[in-house]
Amino acid sequence: MFNFFVSKLKNIRVWFYYLRLNRFRNNLFTHIIAFSKKKESYEYRDEIEFIRKNGLSVFPYSFTTKYSSLEVTVNYEDGYPFVNHNGNRFFFKKGWTEGKVKKYYSGLLSEQDIDSPHLYCDEIFNAGGAEILLDIGVAEGSFSLDQINSVKEVVILEKDDLWVDALERTFKPFKDKIQIIKKFASNTDSFDSIRPQNLPSLWNKDLFIKIDVDGDERKVIQGLENLLKNNQPIRIALCVYHQQDDYNYFVNYFTSIGYSISVSNGYMLYLFDKKIKKPFFRKGILRLTKVLS
């Protein structure tokens, strides 16, 4: 009987969670439509029109439809699901269902579509020729896998044991040029965190750094600060959409320490931020290049 009531309580909590989520998103849609009537919304007119016709979307663009019914073949090895990604076996967490893998993988491809505001690199700005790629905010490791043949070495920071297990399988063919550090990047050193600037191998090298850490970007930059100011070639693809003011904050910061800046095209609607406010739409990626003295 006790377990019955516990199960019922969990179901009620889930029901209330989705009720609140739907209410939040309905309110957000209403606020965006109201915002569309103001002059300052003109810059986002295409994104708003997409949302008006199709509903809320993190990427309010038609390119996303290419991935809504993508054919994805999922295989398994020792319980680890994997797909063929550009000729490489690309693993996911053990125990993931076929449906979950397909949805996740389709999302990755959509995120890095040529028209996506979340595109880390383009023909001009990329990791090509870097001595070290430092991947911060790795999870499944898709970015490192895509760049593995363009750089001399890849250093991955990832704390999640289940992801680390999958990463070790994905990068087994490249074990001579991959280093997986089981810590997360931050502004402190501890049992499970590290300031990346304390990795000796990163100093005085041609670096490419990717940072996508779900809102902890400022802590990571603090943990890189001394390295970022060093007079060495550094390129950074930095997510700036997780928090409302990150774009302006990081543009000002990197301008002050001598980086040239370009920005990914378009805008994102990061509807997972419950503090989101006007103008609602945010730039996705800053592409930063150290100006050497």
GROMACS .gro file of C-alpha atoms in nm:
model
  293
    1MET     CA    1   0.000   0.000   0.000
    2PHE     CA    2   0.285   0.238   0.086
    3ASN     CA    3   0.450   0.184  -0.253
    4PHE     CA    4   0.114   0.248  -0.420
    5PHE     CA    5   0.087   0.590  -0.256
    6VAL     CA    6   0.451   0.673  -0.336
    7SER     CA    7   0.386   0.589  -0.701
    8LYS     CA    8   0.073   0.805  -0.703
    9LEU     CA    9   0.263   1.094  -0.545
   10LYS     CA   10   0.534   1.073  -0.811
   11ASN     CA   11   0.272   1.075  -1.085
   12ILE     CA   12   0.109   1.383  -0.935
   13ARG     CA   13   0.445   1.562  -0.917
   14VAL     CA   14   0.515   1.480  -1.282
   15TRP     CA   15   0.168   1.603  -1.377
   16PHE     CA   16   0.225   1.935  -1.195
   17TYR     CA   17   0.569   1.972  -1.355
   18TYR     CA   18   0.429   1.947  -1.707
   19LEU     CA   19   0.136   2.169  -1.614
   20ARG     CA   20   0.377   2.442  -1.499
   21LEU     CA   21   0.597   2.387  -1.805
   22ASN     CA   22   0.303   2.424  -2.044
   23ARG     CA   23   0.184   2.734  -1.861
   24PHE     CA   24   0.533   2.889  -1.883
   25ARG     CA   25   0.561   2.819  -2.256
   26ASN     CA   26   0.210   2.943  -2.328
   27ASN     CA   27   0.291   3.265  -2.144
   28LEU     CA   28   0.621   3.297  -2.331
   29PHE     CA   29   0.444   3.260  -2.666
   30THR     CA   30   0.192   3.527  -2.564
   31HIS     CA   31   0.470   3.766  -2.457
   32ILE     CA   32   0.660   3.716  -2.784
   33ILE     CA   33   0.351   3.789  -2.993
   34ALA     CA   34   0.287   4.102  -2.785
   35PHE     CA   35   0.652   4.202  -2.828
   36SER     CA   36   0.616   4.167  -3.207
   37LYS     CA   37   0.398   4.480  -3.209
   38LYS     CA   38   0.683   4.696  -3.077
   39LYS     CA   39   0.947   4.871  -3.288
   40GLU     CA   40   1.238   4.697  -3.116
   41SER     CA   41   1.112   4.360  -3.238
   42TYR     CA   42   1.183   4.441  -3.605
   43GLU     CA   43   1.528   4.280  -3.597
   44TYR     CA   44   1.363   3.950  -3.499
   45ARG     CA   45   1.068   3.967  -3.740
   46ASP     CA   46   1.161   3.647  -3.928
   47GLU     CA   47   1.207   3.447  -3.608
   48ILE     CA   48   0.878   3.577  -3.465
   49GLU     CA   49   0.691   3.493  -3.783
   50PHE     CA   50   0.830   3.138  -3.773
   51ILE     CA   51   0.711   3.101  -3.413
   52ARG     CA   52   0.372   3.249  -3.495
   53LYS     CA   53   0.322   2.979  -3.759
   54ASN     CA   54   0.502   2.684  -3.599
   55GLY     CA   55   0.509   2.742  -3.225
   56LEU     CA   56   0.806   2.786  -2.991
   57SER     CA   57   1.141   2.650  -3.110
   58VAL     CA   58   1.497   2.690  -2.986
   59PHE     CA   59   1.599   2.729  -3.350
   60PRO     CA   60   1.316   2.930  -3.511
   61TYR     CA   61   1.412   2.847  -3.869
   62SER     CA   62   1.293   2.612  -4.141
   63PHE     CA   63   1.622   2.415  -4.157
   64THR     CA   64   1.504   2.218  -3.852
   65THR     CA   65   1.244   2.036  -4.061
   66LYS     CA   66   1.523   1.844  -4.236
   67TYR     CA   67   1.587   1.653  -3.915
   68SER     CA   68   1.231   1.586  -3.796
   69SER     CA   69   1.206   1.250  -3.975
   70LEU     CA   70   1.571   1.166  -4.030
   71GLU     CA   71   1.655   0.800  -4.092
   72VAL     CA   72   1.901   0.690  -3.823
   73THR     CA   73   2.028   0.333  -3.783
   74VAL     CA   74   2.119   0.244  -3.424
   75ASN     CA   75   2.344  -0.053  -3.342
   76TYR     CA   76   2.464  -0.187  -3.007
   77GLU     CA   77   2.791  -0.312  -2.861
   78ASP     CA   78   2.789  -0.448  -2.504
   79GLY     CA   79   2.474  -0.247  -2.434
   80TYR     CA   80   2.619   0.077  -2.570
   81PRO     CA   81   2.418   0.222  -2.861
   82PHE     CA   82   2.609   0.373  -3.151
   83VAL     CA   83   2.548   0.523  -3.493
   84ASN     CA   84   2.770   0.559  -3.798
   85HIS     CA   85   2.877   0.923  -3.803
   86ASN     CA   86   3.084   1.018  -4.107
   87GLY     CA   87   3.241   0.673  -4.110
   88ASN     CA   88   3.307   0.659  -3.735
   89ARG     CA   89   3.128   0.458  -3.467
   90PHE     CA   90   2.970   0.722  -3.244
   91PHE     CA   91   2.861   0.589  -2.902
   92PHE     CA   92   2.598   0.707  -2.655
   93LYS     CA   93   2.524   0.625  -2.293
   94LYS     CA   94   2.475   0.260  -2.206
   95GLY     CA   95   2.110   0.169  -2.176
   96TRP     CA   96   1.974   0.443  -2.398
   97THR     CA   97   1.681   0.329  -2.609
   98GLU     CA   98   1.686   0.340  -2.987
   99GLY     CA   99   1.428   0.618  -2.985
  100LYS     CA  100   1.628   0.831  -2.745
  101VAL     CA  101   1.945   0.792  -2.952
  102LYS     CA  102   1.765   0.886  -3.273
  103LYS     CA  103   1.614   1.198  -3.116
  104TYR     CA  104   1.943   1.304  -2.957
  105TYR     CA  105   2.149   1.242  -3.269
  106SER     CA  106   1.903   1.427  -3.492
  107GLY     CA  107   1.924   1.718  -3.248
  108LEU     CA  108   2.304   1.722  -3.275
  109LEU     CA  109   2.289   1.736  -3.653
  110SER     CA  110   2.030   2.013  -3.643
  111GLU     CA  111   2.238   2.210  -3.393
  112GLN     CA  112   2.538   2.207  -3.628
  113ASP     CA  113   2.347   2.266  -3.951
  114ILE     CA  114   2.513   2.522  -4.178
  115ASP     CA  115   2.221   2.760  -4.110
  116SER     CA  116   2.209   2.703  -3.735
  117PRO     CA  117   2.275   2.990  -3.491
  118HIS     CA  118   2.451   2.727  -3.277
  119LEU     CA  119   2.712   2.645  -3.543
  120TYR     CA  120   3.053   2.645  -3.373
  121CYS     CA  121   3.267   2.680  -3.687
  122ASP     CA  122   3.245   2.793  -4.046
  123GLU     CA  123   3.482   2.800  -4.344
  124ILE     CA  124   3.672   3.098  -4.203
  125PHE     CA  125   3.669   3.020  -3.831
  126ASN     CA  126   3.749   2.659  -3.742
  127ALA     CA  127   3.988   2.432  -3.552
  128GLY     CA  128   4.199   2.342  -3.853
  129GLY     CA  129   4.572   2.329  -3.777
  130ALA     CA  130   4.540   2.367  -3.401
  131GLU     CA  131   4.800   2.183  -3.194
  132ILE     CA  132   4.542   2.115  -2.924
  133LEU     CA  133   4.163   2.116  -2.926
  134LEU     CA  134   4.033   2.166  -2.573
  135ASP     CA  135   3.671   2.052  -2.558
  136ILE     CA  136   3.482   2.184  -2.254
  137GLY     CA  137   3.122   2.074  -2.221
  138VAL     CA  138   3.169   1.751  -2.408
  139ALA     CA  139   2.892   1.501  -2.326
  140GLU     CA  140   2.888   1.267  -2.629
  141GLY     CA  141   3.190   1.431  -2.795
  142SER     CA  142   3.044   1.509  -3.136
  143PHE     CA  143   3.250   1.826  -3.185
  144SER     CA  144   3.578   1.654  -3.101
  145LEU     CA  145   3.492   1.364  -3.329
  146ASP     CA  146   3.420   1.602  -3.616
  147GLN     CA  147   3.752   1.781  -3.562
  148ILE     CA  148   3.976   1.485  -3.475
  149ASN     CA  149   4.152   1.478  -3.812
  150SER     CA  150   4.196   1.857  -3.825
  151VAL     CA  151   4.405   1.891  -3.508
  152LYS     CA  152   4.714   1.727  -3.360
  153GLU     CA  153   4.566   1.645  -3.020
  154VAL     CA  154   4.230   1.658  -2.842
  155VAL     CA  155   4.190   1.719  -2.468
  156ILE     CA  156   3.843   1.642  -2.331
  157LEU     CA  157   3.710   1.750  -1.992
  158GLU     CA  158   3.410   1.536  -1.892
  159LYS     CA  159   3.305   1.429  -1.542
  160ASP     CA  160   2.998   1.214  -1.618
  161ASP     CA  161   3.115   0.850  -1.589
  162LEU     CA  162   2.848   0.722  -1.827
  163TRP     CA  163   2.956   0.968  -2.094
  164VAL     CA  164   3.323   0.889  -2.030
  165ASP     CA  165   3.254   0.520  -2.095
  166ALA     CA  166   3.089   0.608  -2.426
  167LEU     CA  167   3.367   0.853  -2.517
  168GLU     CA  168   3.635   0.589  -2.462
  169ARG     CA  169   3.459   0.365  -2.712
  170THR     CA  170   3.407   0.642  -2.967
  171PHE     CA  171   3.768   0.757  -2.956
  172LYS     CA  172   3.934   0.416  -2.930
  173PRO     CA  173   4.059   0.441  -3.294
  174PHE     CA  174   4.222   0.774  -3.204
  175LYS     CA  175   4.371   0.681  -2.866
  176ASP     CA  176   4.714   0.818  -2.963
  177LYS     CA  177   4.581   1.172  -3.000
  178ILE     CA  178   4.304   1.189  -2.738
  179GLN     CA  179   4.321   1.267  -2.366
  180ILE     CA  180   4.008   1.236  -2.152
  181ILE     CA  181   4.028   1.411  -1.814
  182LYS     CA  182   3.753   1.302  -1.574
  183LYS     CA  183   3.683   1.645  -1.429
  184PHE     CA  184   3.465   1.939  -1.518
  185ALA     CA  185   3.610   2.280  -1.597
  186SER     CA  186   3.550   2.555  -1.343
  187ASN     CA  187   3.714   2.842  -1.154
  188THR     CA  188   3.835   2.618  -0.870
  189ASP     CA  189   4.047   2.306  -0.836
  190SER     CA  190   3.892   2.018  -0.643
  191PHE     CA  191   3.842   1.643  -0.653
  192ASP     CA  192   3.608   1.670  -0.951
  193SER     CA  193   3.685   2.014  -1.100
  194ILE     CA  194   3.985   2.185  -1.253
  195ARG     CA  195   4.090   2.527  -1.373
  196PRO     CA  196   4.195   2.445  -1.730
  197GLN     CA  197   4.476   2.703  -1.714
  198ASN     CA  198   4.652   2.463  -1.476
  199LEU     CA  199   4.704   2.206  -1.753
  200PRO     CA  200   5.071   2.260  -1.853
  201SER     CA  201   5.022   2.112  -2.201
  202LEU     CA  202   4.798   2.403  -2.305
  203TRP     CA  203   5.054   2.678  -2.260
  204ASN     CA  204   5.236   2.830  -2.559
  205LYS     CA  205   5.048   2.611  -2.806
  206ASP     CA  206   4.813   2.689  -3.092
  207LEU     CA  207   4.481   2.625  -2.916
  208PHE     CA  208   4.121   2.586  -3.021
  209ILE     CA  209   3.877   2.586  -2.729
  210LYS     CA  210   3.508   2.496  -2.744
  211ILE     CA  211   3.298   2.595  -2.442
  212ASP     CA  212   2.936   2.483  -2.401
  213VAL     CA  213   2.856   2.430  -2.034
  214ASP     CA  214   2.487   2.508  -1.979
  215GLY     CA  215   2.528   2.845  -1.808
  216ASP     CA  216   2.861   2.798  -1.630
  217GLU     CA  217   3.057   2.973  -1.906
  218ARG     CA  218   3.168   3.257  -1.677
  219LYS     CA  219   3.319   3.014  -1.426
  220VAL     CA  220   3.505   2.836  -1.705
  221ILE     CA  221   3.644   3.162  -1.842
  222GLN     CA  222   3.762   3.253  -1.491
  223GLY     CA  223   3.941   2.918  -1.479
  224LEU     CA  224   4.109   3.000  -1.812
  225GLU     CA  225   4.182   3.368  -1.751
  226ASN     CA  226   4.561   3.360  -1.722
  227LEU     CA  227   4.592   3.132  -2.024
  228LEU     CA  228   4.359   3.349  -2.233
  229LYS     CA  229   4.578   3.653  -2.167
  230ASN     CA  230   4.897   3.474  -2.268
  231ASN     CA  231   5.049   3.577  -2.602
  232GLN     CA  232   4.980   3.256  -2.794
  233PRO     CA  233   4.744   3.159  -3.078
  234ILE     CA  234   4.399   3.093  -2.930
  235ARG     CA  235   4.062   3.049  -3.098
  236ILE     CA  236   3.745   3.002  -2.893
  237ALA     CA  237   3.392   2.895  -2.984
  238LEU     CA  238   3.188   3.013  -2.685
  239CYS     CA  239   2.817   2.966  -2.615
  240VAL     CA  240   2.654   3.293  -2.509
  241TYR     CA  241   2.284   3.208  -2.502
  242HIS     CA  242   2.237   3.029  -2.170
  243GLN     CA  243   2.203   3.351  -1.969
  244GLN     CA  244   2.029   3.674  -2.064
  245ASP     CA  245   2.333   3.903  -2.051
  246ASP     CA  246   2.612   3.666  -2.155
  247TYR     CA  247   2.650   3.808  -2.505
  248ASN     CA  248   2.725   4.164  -2.392
  249TYR     CA  249   2.929   4.043  -2.095
  250PHE     CA  250   3.163   3.831  -2.306
  251VAL     CA  251   3.190   4.078  -2.594
  252ASN     CA  252   3.311   4.340  -2.347
  253TYR     CA  253   3.543   4.098  -2.168
  254PHE     CA  254   3.716   3.957  -2.475
  255THR     CA  255   3.747   4.298  -2.639
  256SER     CA  256   3.927   4.418  -2.326
  257ILE     CA  257   4.187   4.137  -2.338
  258GLY     CA  258   4.266   4.159  -2.707
  259TYR     CA  259   4.044   3.923  -2.906
  260SER     CA  260   3.876   3.981  -3.240
  261ILE     CA  261   3.512   3.876  -3.241
  262SER     CA  262   3.266   3.735  -3.491
  263VAL     CA  263   2.921   3.594  -3.422
  264SER     CA  264   2.718   3.303  -3.555
  265ASN     CA  265   2.426   3.390  -3.781
  266GLY     CA  266   2.069   3.423  -3.660
  267TYR     CA  267   1.919   3.395  -3.314
  268MET     CA  268   1.814   3.131  -3.064
  269LEU     CA  269   1.509   3.123  -2.840
  270TYR     CA  270   1.648   2.957  -2.529
  271LEU     CA  271   1.313   2.866  -2.380
  272PHE     CA  272   1.472   2.655  -2.104
  273ASP     CA  273   1.570   2.974  -1.921
  274LYS     CA  274   1.282   3.049  -1.686
  275LYS     CA  275   1.421   3.403  -1.644
  276ILE     CA  276   1.402   3.481  -2.015
  277LYS     CA  277   1.285   3.833  -2.096
  278LYS     CA  278   1.269   4.079  -2.384
  279PRO     CA  279   1.397   4.075  -2.651
  280PHE     CA  280   1.375   3.694  -2.595
  281PHE     CA  281   1.606   3.607  -2.886
  282ARG     CA  282   1.978   3.560  -2.821
  283LYS     CA  283   2.293   3.517  -3.022
  284GLY     CA  284   2.428   3.163  -3.006
  285ILE     CA  285   2.805   3.146  -3.050
  286LEU     CA  286   3.090   3.395  -3.016
  287ARG     CA  287   3.389   3.310  -3.235
  288LEU     CA  288   3.698   3.459  -3.075
  289THR     CA  289   4.053   3.491  -3.202
  290LYS     CA  290   4.350   3.613  -2.999
  291VAL     CA  291   4.519   3.917  -3.155
  292LEU     CA  292   4.890   3.848  -3.104
  293SER     CA  293   5.128   4.127  -3.007
   0.00000   0.00000   0.00000
